[in-house]
Amino acid sequence: MFIIGMLVPNSSNVKIAMGAVVCVESDIRGDVTIGARTVVHPKARIIAEAGPIVIGDGNLIEEQALIINSYPENMLPDAEDVEPKTMNIGINNVFEVGCVSQALKIGDNNVIESKAEVGRNVILTSGCIVGACCAVNTCEVIPENTVIYGSECLRRVQTERPQPQTLQLDFLMKILPNYHHLKKTVKASSTPARS
Amino acid sequence: MATLLQPEKVLYLVRGEKKIRVPLSQLYFCRYCSELRSLECVSHEVDSHFCPSCLENMPSAEAKLKKNRCANCFDCPCCMHTLSTRATNIPAPLPDDPTKTTMKKAYYLACGFCRWTSRDVGMADKSVASGGWQEPENPHTQRINKLIEYYQQLAQREKLERDRKKLARRRPFMPQAFSQHTIHVVEKYGLGTRLQRQRSGAPISALYGLSLKEGEDQKEITIEPAQALDEVEPLPEDYYTRPVNLPEVTTLRQRLLQPDFQPAGASQLHPRHKHLLMKRSLRCRKCEHNLSKPEFNPTSIKFKIQLVAVSYIPEVRIMSIPNLRHMKESQVLLTLTNPVENITHVSLYTCEEEDPDDINSTAKVLVPSKELVLAGKDAAAEYDELAEPQGFQDDPDVVTFRKSNKIGFFIKVIPQREEGDVTVAFKLRHDFRNLAAPIRNTEEVEATSEAIWLTHHVELSLGPLAT
């Protein structure tokens, strides 16, 4: 039986580094690597359909955020010239509640605010802020320190990049384990994994 | 279904200076004149000023002094959102011991929407949480103030001359009112708002004498005419060839919100104090009674006096529209709601052939000929499950349902045109008991309010024809 559009994910291969806090209720499918000090809230979804996702350190992925590496809409999953592209996400990014990110390359210190949508062909460099409910579907590289805001997605450049959310991350890493079960971390080196 | 509840589909006609067609929710009802009033046929008066973000009340004189701006709150020059004050810890040398550093709080302004900060324009962080921010000085302030004073004096002089002429012509016992013309002159340069309220009957001779005296005492203010310069600063040489740095260019809106400076570059956009909002009260122009008077407290949304039309006039709403076809009769279901507590009798009439109010209708309408009776609004009825059935005999062809103070009824619509939206109009006649009438000292305490019959012209827009 052949199912179009909904592939059976290649064996759920999630590598979670030490120090990351990933709640069990989050939905992670496919080949996903999560860096240290990253917090993934319950009900966040990270889906690697069309290729692996590599997430760096210090990221904050809130509830109902969707990070998806999916096939472009007009391509069938079994077309010959599809090669899996890796989605790279840098460090200290914030994916706020309900955002949708399909961008293949995200740098550092970016903030994607609530209910924002970032398309597949967008490349976020560093310090970019995509405002709440802004949908960025263009095919471009967003320059550093750009703020996209407003119902018409106006842009401006800010002089300083948003601060990394260290306080918030520390707080969450202490509090979340009190209320949620966490996914097991896997150490990439030879020493045995600590549960 | 939600679209049918939209009140813009049902318009009531207001017969004021202009004929205005507006939904009932936007109208007021003067119960002394027993007429509908819209926003255009009432006079608006300022009640109080307040800041929309810190909700601080300000008396009108103080507001005028501060140019209608709040002292504490700022607007983002980039997106016009309200700025919030944020604090950071910066290391600063102790005053006693320059070698040691201690963490001190520094405050800066930041916008939560577009992430603009006061550091973007070079404003240094302040050590005080509020009150430390200064607006940049306009270099032309002095000249402008001098010009304003001169023109105010000129206007006052003109007004006095005009009144002197009137005084000479008129007889002494006629009121020497400030004519409409002089009021405009006074308003021109914002001299005094109190003078506008004078009605022709009020005795103002005392005030008149005062202003004469003031005029003579004031010294002459002279101004120099503006100097025209021959030489203009030349444009920089690379003006045409230099690539434009788009993020640095301000938008027209950002520029014009600061008319003193109108900066072309984003690095000169300073925050402005927030504009004050005002509460206004409305007054009927004919009988001078207040129609709407809000409470003085900015945090309160209630009204001291609220004579809105929806609480006096039965409201017609469209409940369902069938497929409308050209020259075919269809039934449209409408609802009538009774806002008052006593029983209301409503009759509907079609508009006459040459009715001057009936300009928009594109279909013929047949309204029920019998009188419709609406029960009074009973606030406790919704909690009473065992409500007794109301003893009204309803014609089932006309009235479909009846629920406390609401009935649903049919009207028959025959669209006359092949294309376009279908609009119908009819007259609504209902009885109104005027509770504002003074209580008479007769034996009948309850029957003091007499019913008067009011007629309104209602227009419904029923949407396009079914294809």
XYZ file of C-alpha atoms in Angstrom:
662
model
C 0.000 0.000 0.000
C 1.352 3.270 -0.972
C 0.418 6.363 0.998
C 1.014 9.720 -0.604
C 1.870 12.631 1.577
C 2.158 10.813 4.847
C 5.334 8.821 4.913
C 6.067 6.347 7.552
C 8.853 8.215 9.247
C 12.258 6.690 9.062
C 12.757 5.094 12.417
C 12.355 7.779 15.001
C 15.914 8.697 15.541
C 16.028 11.426 18.101
C 19.345 12.364 19.603
C 18.983 14.563 22.632
C 22.150 15.990 24.105
C 22.916 16.139 27.788
C 21.378 19.063 29.547
C 18.470 19.430 27.199
C 14.992 19.291 28.643
C 12.549 17.665 26.260
C 9.130 16.819 27.569
C 7.575 13.495 26.757
C 4.371 15.105 25.470
C 6.247 16.775 22.663
C 5.906 15.156 19.290
C 9.280 14.553 17.690
C 9.427 12.439 14.587
C 12.211 11.597 12.237
C 15.887 12.227 12.427
C 16.210 15.071 14.935
C 19.233 16.196 16.905
C 18.695 18.502 19.836
C 21.536 20.411 21.432
C 22.376 21.040 25.054
C 20.373 23.461 27.237
C 17.506 23.416 24.785
C 14.044 23.313 26.241
C 11.208 21.724 24.305
C 7.820 22.284 25.856
C 5.014 19.740 25.821
C 2.878 19.783 22.666
C 5.694 21.214 20.614
C 6.114 19.383 17.346
C 9.376 18.787 15.560
C 8.811 16.747 12.426
C 11.624 15.731 10.132
C 9.866 14.340 7.079
C 12.007 15.252 4.177
C 15.315 15.256 5.893
C 16.995 15.539 9.256
C 16.710 18.494 11.624
C 19.659 19.666 13.673
C 18.834 22.017 16.537
C 21.598 23.817 18.370
C 22.079 24.765 22.005
C 20.109 27.085 24.178
C 16.940 27.112 22.101
C 13.500 27.564 23.526
C 10.696 25.820 21.703
C 7.344 26.585 23.258
C 3.994 24.834 23.145
C 2.304 24.135 19.830
C 5.298 25.377 17.907
C 5.808 23.413 14.731
C 9.252 22.951 13.242
C 8.842 20.876 10.161
C 11.161 19.810 7.413
C 8.595 18.835 4.853
C 8.469 18.319 1.168
C 7.630 21.341 -0.908
C 3.960 21.264 -1.812
C 4.195 20.503 -5.467
C 6.499 17.514 -5.144
C 5.497 13.939 -4.615
C 7.413 12.164 -1.945
C 8.763 9.541 -4.236
C 10.097 11.756 -7.003
C 13.583 10.763 -8.033
C 15.465 13.997 -7.605
C 14.457 14.554 -4.041
C 17.400 14.468 -1.754
C 16.948 14.979 1.929
C 18.002 18.462 2.977
C 19.078 19.052 6.520
C 17.387 21.803 8.450
C 19.884 23.627 10.631
C 18.859 25.718 13.575
C 21.473 27.657 15.488
C 21.756 28.605 19.134
C 19.680 30.785 21.447
C 16.632 30.923 19.215
C 13.139 31.282 20.555
C 10.154 29.686 18.893
C 7.150 31.117 20.623
C 3.769 29.518 21.080
C 2.003 28.395 17.950
C 4.606 29.426 15.410
C 5.336 27.454 12.278
C 8.857 27.303 11.014
C 9.839 25.601 7.794
C 12.973 27.590 7.148
C 15.881 25.428 6.237
C 18.519 27.533 7.826
C 18.112 29.570 10.989
C 21.031 31.314 12.618
C 21.468 32.454 16.203
C 19.510 34.652 18.559
C 16.413 34.776 16.407
C 12.934 35.100 17.790
C 9.925 33.765 15.940
C 6.953 35.182 17.807
C 3.566 33.601 18.401
C 1.620 32.372 15.381
C 4.240 33.572 12.954
C 4.950 31.514 9.883
C 8.310 31.252 8.224
C 8.404 29.603 4.828
C 10.819 27.076 3.470
C 12.808 29.395 1.275
C 13.580 31.956 3.926
C 16.973 32.032 5.577
C 17.096 33.777 8.920
C 20.522 35.048 9.826
C 21.157 36.318 13.331
C 19.150 38.534 15.592
C 16.034 38.513 13.440
C 12.647 38.870 14.979
C 9.595 37.708 13.082
C 6.670 39.396 14.776
C 3.464 37.811 15.964
C 1.141 36.614 13.189
C 3.565 37.692 10.478
C 3.876 35.245 7.617
C 7.162 35.413 5.750
C 6.943 33.330 2.622
C 9.436 35.003 0.380
C 12.547 33.518 -1.075
C 15.284 35.538 0.516
C 17.912 35.905 3.160
C 16.732 38.142 5.959
C 19.596 40.441 6.958
C 20.859 40.547 10.509
C 18.938 42.310 13.231
C 15.825 42.748 11.150
C 12.482 43.102 12.866
C 9.405 42.128 10.912
C 6.282 43.474 12.554
C 2.772 44.550 11.879
C -0.101 43.280 9.821
C 1.672 44.332 6.647
C 4.969 42.784 7.719
C 6.839 46.038 7.821
C 10.486 45.814 8.516
C 13.074 47.726 10.349
C 16.564 47.175 11.534
C 17.248 47.283 15.199
C 20.596 48.209 16.643
C 20.974 45.366 19.059
C 20.151 41.719 18.833
C 17.610 40.228 21.230
C 19.163 38.916 24.392
C 19.415 35.169 24.875
C 16.766 33.994 27.245
C 19.113 32.535 29.803
C 17.000 33.396 32.815
C 13.922 31.822 31.280
C 15.835 28.749 30.216
C 17.295 28.233 33.666
C 13.914 28.593 35.273
C 12.299 26.138 32.880
C 15.044 23.592 33.248
C 14.406 23.585 36.958
C 10.616 23.648 36.916
C 9.613 21.490 33.945
C 11.045 18.225 35.320
C 8.852 18.713 38.386
C 5.710 18.417 36.324
C 6.573 16.468 33.201
C 8.422 13.341 32.334
C 11.380 13.981 30.101
C 12.634 12.108 27.100
C 15.840 10.275 27.641
C 18.995 12.023 26.632
C 21.461 10.213 24.434
C 25.109 11.010 24.601
C 26.823 11.015 21.235
C 30.193 9.942 22.679
C 31.204 6.464 23.869
C 30.342 6.871 27.567
C 27.060 5.183 28.419
C 23.953 7.352 28.467
C 22.604 8.517 31.769
C 18.828 8.124 32.063
C -26.009 33.589 10.397
C -23.648 36.053 11.939
C -23.822 38.221 8.843
C -27.556 38.638 9.195
C -27.168 39.925 12.702
C -25.054 42.726 11.367
C -26.897 45.902 12.224
C -25.816 47.710 9.075
C -28.460 45.854 7.163
C -31.261 47.697 8.921
C -31.137 51.474 8.677
C -33.356 53.994 10.384
C -33.885 57.411 8.887
C -33.104 60.456 11.000
C -34.868 63.614 9.991
C -32.464 66.265 11.088
C -30.734 68.991 9.160
C -29.539 66.265 6.866
C -31.387 63.046 6.197
C -29.148 60.353 7.544
C -29.651 56.615 7.363
C -27.884 54.839 10.170
C -28.350 51.585 12.123
C -30.328 51.997 15.315
C -27.350 51.118 17.482
C -25.644 54.335 16.439
C -28.549 56.623 17.177
C -29.736 58.569 20.157
C -33.299 59.369 21.129
C -34.229 62.702 22.634
C -37.220 61.889 24.792
C -38.074 65.533 25.280
C -38.423 66.196 21.573
C -39.482 62.552 20.950
C -37.223 62.296 17.951
C -34.279 60.250 16.813
C -30.956 62.016 16.777
C -27.757 60.994 15.083
C -24.232 62.075 15.814
C -24.489 64.815 13.235
C -27.487 66.573 14.694
C -26.222 66.852 18.233
C -23.598 69.150 19.632
C -20.479 67.545 21.006
C -18.860 68.935 24.117
C -15.649 67.936 25.733
C -16.126 66.504 29.201
C -12.671 65.580 30.340
C -9.272 64.628 29.036
C -7.422 61.469 29.971
C -4.383 59.537 28.896
C -5.273 56.199 27.291
C -2.382 54.315 28.798
C -1.984 55.621 32.332
C -5.668 56.646 32.619
C -4.785 59.848 34.320
C -7.415 62.537 34.338
C -6.447 66.023 33.406
C -8.456 69.201 33.670
C -8.937 71.009 30.395
C -6.767 73.957 31.277
C -3.841 71.778 32.127
C -4.383 69.756 28.992
C -4.264 72.864 26.880
C -1.045 73.898 28.526
C 0.593 70.586 27.821
C -0.699 70.624 24.259
C -3.024 67.688 24.911
C -0.198 65.311 25.699
C 0.412 63.142 28.728
C 3.451 63.929 30.815
C 4.415 60.353 31.643
C 3.645 58.222 28.641
C 5.404 58.039 25.329
C 4.556 56.780 21.888
C 6.955 54.791 19.782
C 7.979 57.000 16.870
C 8.229 53.935 14.660
C 4.951 52.116 15.126
C 2.970 54.511 17.401
C 2.515 51.865 20.056
C 2.887 52.800 23.722
C 6.443 52.654 25.013
C 7.290 50.790 28.169
C 10.176 51.493 30.500
C 12.677 48.696 30.952
C 15.529 48.416 33.362
C 18.944 46.934 32.986
C 21.752 46.522 35.405
C 24.887 48.287 34.425
C 28.081 48.376 36.333
C 28.835 51.903 37.501
C 31.625 53.195 39.644
C 30.711 53.968 43.230
C 30.809 57.658 44.001
C 33.152 57.174 46.954
C 35.486 54.641 45.503
C 36.184 54.959 41.774
C 37.932 51.607 41.571
C 35.002 49.463 42.697
C 31.949 49.059 40.505
C 28.449 48.337 41.622
C 25.367 47.369 39.708
C 23.120 50.291 39.153
C 19.760 50.302 37.470
C 19.503 52.124 34.193
C 16.168 52.694 32.475
C 15.425 52.926 28.809
C 12.269 53.063 26.732
C 11.345 50.128 24.566
C 8.478 49.248 22.276
C 7.054 45.764 22.618
C 5.694 45.697 19.105
C 8.462 46.806 16.802
C 11.347 46.456 19.265
C 12.412 50.057 18.997
C 14.449 51.265 21.942
C 15.483 54.705 23.054
C 19.081 53.652 22.540
C 18.445 53.538 18.802
C 18.312 57.292 18.556
C 21.118 57.841 20.962
C 19.098 58.749 24.052
C 21.190 57.836 27.068
C 19.741 55.574 29.710
C 18.295 57.406 32.650
C 18.702 56.514 36.278
C 15.159 57.593 37.143
C 12.292 55.335 36.176
C 9.969 58.093 35.056
C 10.240 61.751 34.430
C 13.773 61.819 33.186
C 12.963 61.886 29.506
C 13.126 65.122 27.641
C 11.735 66.009 24.280
C 14.101 67.705 21.909
C 13.746 71.452 21.631
C 12.289 72.940 18.520
C 14.597 75.759 17.368
C 11.668 77.769 16.068
C 9.594 77.741 19.258
C 10.238 81.330 20.224
C 9.336 82.749 16.860
C 6.178 80.658 16.709
C 5.063 81.758 20.152
C 5.591 85.380 19.275
C 3.583 85.011 16.093
C 0.763 83.315 17.966
C 0.579 86.112 20.507
C 0.510 88.728 17.787
C -2.303 87.041 15.912
C -4.317 86.484 19.044
C -4.124 90.147 19.773
C -5.136 90.957 16.229
C -8.136 88.660 16.431
C -9.282 90.183 19.659
C -9.017 93.639 18.194
C -11.085 92.628 15.174
C -13.722 91.126 17.384
C -14.004 94.270 19.474
C -14.408 96.415 16.409
C -17.118 94.226 15.058
C -18.988 94.313 18.307
C -18.630 98.047 18.559
C -20.318 98.364 15.202
C -23.122 96.104 16.278
C -23.497 98.010 19.497
C -23.908 101.233 17.610
C -26.585 99.800 15.336
C -28.638 97.738 17.716
C -31.022 98.997 20.301
C -29.924 98.825 23.922
C -32.514 96.280 25.070
C -31.633 93.763 22.442
C -29.053 91.318 23.669
C -25.625 92.195 22.503
C -24.785 88.651 21.750
C -21.523 87.744 20.229
C -22.647 87.044 16.735
C -21.935 83.826 14.967
C -19.306 85.627 12.984
C -17.318 86.787 15.954
C -17.447 83.358 17.494
C -15.676 82.040 14.446
C -13.048 84.720 14.724
C -12.506 83.830 18.340
C -12.189 80.205 17.469
C -9.709 81.030 14.770
C -6.834 81.584 17.107
C -8.152 79.663 20.036
C -8.784 82.571 22.303
C -11.518 81.387 24.560
C -13.754 78.373 24.476
C -16.157 79.702 27.070
C -17.414 82.306 24.643
C -18.840 79.722 22.263
C -21.414 78.533 24.725
C -23.181 81.849 25.006
C -26.675 81.698 23.694
C -28.435 84.735 22.440
C -30.578 85.050 25.501
C -27.848 85.183 28.088
C -26.913 88.555 29.473
C -23.270 89.158 28.718
C -22.869 92.820 29.217
C -20.593 92.267 32.178
C -18.205 90.186 30.123
C -18.322 92.672 27.321
C -17.037 95.434 29.499
C -14.217 93.277 30.765
C -12.817 92.479 27.372
C -12.812 96.097 26.343
C -10.711 96.963 29.321
C -8.341 94.105 28.632
C -7.837 95.223 25.078
C -6.792 98.666 26.022
C -4.360 97.523 28.640
C -2.421 95.132 26.473
C 0.679 96.504 24.957
C 1.303 96.405 21.285
C 3.157 93.376 20.041
C 5.017 93.814 16.817
C 6.645 91.142 14.754
C 9.231 91.315 12.092
C 8.284 89.866 8.773
C 10.079 86.689 7.789
C 13.295 87.211 5.917
C 13.629 85.708 2.482
C 17.043 84.304 1.808
C 18.756 84.505 -1.529
C 21.179 81.707 -1.024
C 20.012 78.193 -0.376
C 22.287 75.469 0.886
C 23.394 73.419 -2.102
C 22.595 69.734 -2.256
C 25.453 67.346 -1.519
C 27.193 66.164 -4.627
C 26.357 62.531 -4.315
C 22.685 63.191 -3.726
C 21.680 61.415 -6.910
C 24.249 58.693 -6.903
C 24.314 57.581 -3.286
C 22.383 54.328 -2.759
C 19.410 54.703 -0.478
C 19.647 53.024 2.877
C 16.031 51.903 3.143
C 15.837 51.051 6.822
C 17.100 54.513 7.607
C 14.448 56.386 5.644
C 11.376 57.306 7.658
C 7.908 56.664 6.295
C 5.626 59.592 5.625
C 3.446 58.673 8.550
C 6.354 58.599 10.956
C 7.583 61.867 9.599
C 4.316 63.733 9.741
C 3.513 62.608 13.259
C 6.279 64.950 14.323
C 5.488 68.072 12.384
C 8.065 70.189 14.219
C 11.012 68.233 12.978
C 9.834 65.909 10.219
C 13.023 63.908 10.330
C 14.054 62.163 7.181
C 16.284 59.687 8.955
C 15.181 57.024 11.395
C 18.013 57.846 13.740
C 16.419 61.195 14.491
C 13.002 59.863 15.369
C 12.461 60.829 18.958
C 9.554 59.516 20.978
C 6.662 61.876 21.557
C 4.412 62.171 24.521
C 1.189 60.293 24.178
C -1.835 62.157 22.916
C -4.715 62.536 25.325
C -8.151 61.209 24.561
C -11.292 62.940 25.645
C -14.692 61.999 26.919
C -17.459 63.872 25.253
C -21.037 64.535 26.100
C -23.769 65.004 23.535
C -26.546 67.548 23.657
C -29.692 67.847 21.547
C -29.510 71.020 19.535
C -33.195 71.813 19.742
C -34.051 71.333 23.359
C -30.563 71.572 24.885
C -31.002 68.453 26.960
C -28.083 66.105 27.420
C -28.344 62.904 25.435
C -25.185 61.227 26.571
C -23.020 62.089 29.535
C -20.217 59.758 30.517
C -18.818 59.392 33.979
C -15.919 61.542 34.904
C -13.644 58.714 35.986
C -11.543 57.486 33.039
C -11.632 53.902 34.258
C -15.409 53.789 34.230
C -17.269 53.048 31.017
C -20.709 53.776 32.386
C -22.823 56.801 31.658
C -24.597 59.195 33.912
C -27.110 59.929 31.180
C -27.527 57.484 28.325
C -30.449 58.175 26.034
C -29.622 55.736 23.287
C -32.194 54.784 20.711
C -32.000 51.022 21.286
C -33.505 51.416 24.715
C -36.581 53.279 23.488
C -37.333 52.281 19.907
C -38.311 48.735 18.868
C -35.526 47.227 16.839
C -36.056 45.394 13.565
C -33.565 42.669 12.682
C -33.340 40.353 9.731
C -33.551 36.719 10.724
C -33.525 34.824 7.466
C -33.643 35.663 3.778
C -34.818 33.124 1.233
C -33.675 33.053 -2.358
C -34.881 36.268 -3.919
C -35.893 36.128 -7.545
C -36.894 38.858 -9.917
C -40.617 39.613 -9.806
C -41.312 36.626 -7.592
C -42.776 37.043 -4.169
C -40.722 35.628 -1.300
C -41.089 35.840 2.435
C -38.395 37.375 4.577
C -38.374 36.641 8.282
C -37.777 39.643 10.529
C -37.704 40.046 14.288
C -38.975 42.949 16.353
C -37.634 43.500 19.841
C -39.324 45.675 22.423
C -36.812 47.489 24.631
C -39.215 49.049 27.143
C -41.014 47.417 29.989
C -44.574 48.056 28.946
C -46.524 46.536 26.110
C -45.885 48.174 22.770
C -48.157 48.164 19.771
C -46.400 48.305 16.435
C -47.938 48.750 13.015
C -46.093 48.677 9.751
C -47.034 50.593 6.640
C -45.654 50.492 3.140
C -44.276 53.707 1.791
C -46.531 55.776 -0.403
C -45.905 56.119 -4.097
C -44.189 59.473 -4.025
C -42.619 59.302 -0.642
C -39.627 61.663 -0.564
C -37.847 59.465 1.967
C -38.095 56.375 -0.153
C -35.196 56.693 -2.533
C -33.295 53.477 -2.154
C -35.789 50.709 -2.380
C -35.491 48.347 -5.291
C -38.323 46.005 -4.396
C -41.946 46.126 -3.436
C -42.824 45.034 0.017
C -46.071 43.859 1.563
C -46.149 44.281 5.295
C -48.621 42.664 7.689
C -51.697 44.834 7.972
C -52.617 43.928 11.520
C -51.104 45.572 14.502
C -48.309 43.629 16.179
C -48.257 43.530 19.948
C -44.958 43.192 21.748
C -44.737 42.195 25.377
C -42.694 44.305 27.712
C -39.135 43.481 28.555
C -39.053 41.586 31.779
C -35.599 41.318 33.231
C -36.498 38.419 35.487
C -38.115 36.388 32.750
C -34.956 34.568 31.752
C -34.637 33.040 35.182
C -38.224 31.962 35.321
C -38.505 28.568 33.654
C -42.190 28.175 34.228
C -43.114 31.315 32.397
C -46.790 31.469 31.701
C -47.643 31.585 28.038
C -48.494 35.103 27.091
C -52.083 35.517 26.161
C -51.604 37.012 22.730
C -53.589 35.803 19.780
C -51.157 35.674 16.905
C -52.001 35.146 13.309
C -49.799 32.152 12.362
C -49.395 33.444 8.822
C -47.786 36.605 10.066
C -46.160 35.898 13.414
C -43.887 32.861 13.454
C -42.677 32.848 17.018
C -42.918 34.864 20.165
C -40.352 34.868 22.901
C -40.643 37.242 25.859
C -40.248 40.672 24.271
C -39.411 39.512 20.761
C -41.559 38.343 17.876
C -40.703 37.004 14.469
C -42.882 37.935 11.534
C -42.950 37.676 7.777
C -42.890 40.353 5.152
C -43.364 39.645 1.473
C -40.758 41.036 -0.886
C -41.033 41.291 -4.671
C -37.737 42.400 -6.250
C -38.413 44.827 -9.060
C -35.013 44.920 -10.686
C -33.128 42.164 -12.371
C -29.732 43.014 -11.009
C -28.250 44.599 -7.976
C -29.002 44.432 -4.312
C -32.515 44.254 -3.013
C -33.462 47.069 -0.688
C -36.877 47.573 0.840
C -38.313 50.330 2.984
C -41.357 50.662 5.185
C -42.695 52.799 7.974
C -42.750 51.590 11.546
C -45.321 53.171 13.830
C -45.256 52.454 17.533
C -46.525 53.965 20.736
C -44.117 55.580 23.105
C -44.752 56.405 26.684
C -42.799 59.410 27.732
C -41.587 58.847 31.250
C -39.696 62.081 31.188
C -42.882 64.087 31.427
C -43.174 65.843 34.759
C -45.158 63.970 37.352
C -48.481 65.630 37.789
C -50.175 65.796 41.130
C -53.338 64.035 40.072
C -55.035 61.059 41.626
C -54.062 58.679 38.850
C -50.485 57.966 39.574
C -49.939 55.289 36.930
C -51.661 56.799 33.952
C -49.725 60.033 33.936
C -47.648 59.015 30.954
C -49.577 59.347 27.759
C -48.776 57.377 24.717
C -47.684 59.214 21.645
C -47.293 57.569 18.324
C -43.943 57.774 16.602
C -43.266 56.835 13.015
C -39.891 55.836 11.712
C -38.715 55.060 8.236
C -36.805 51.790 8.137
C -34.729 50.450 5.259
C -33.509 46.901 4.947
C -30.813 45.728 2.589
C -31.475 42.119 1.779
C -28.477 41.384 -0.354
C -28.180 40.276 -3.966
C -30.688 38.297 -5.960
C -30.276 34.570 -6.049
C -28.655 33.465 -9.285
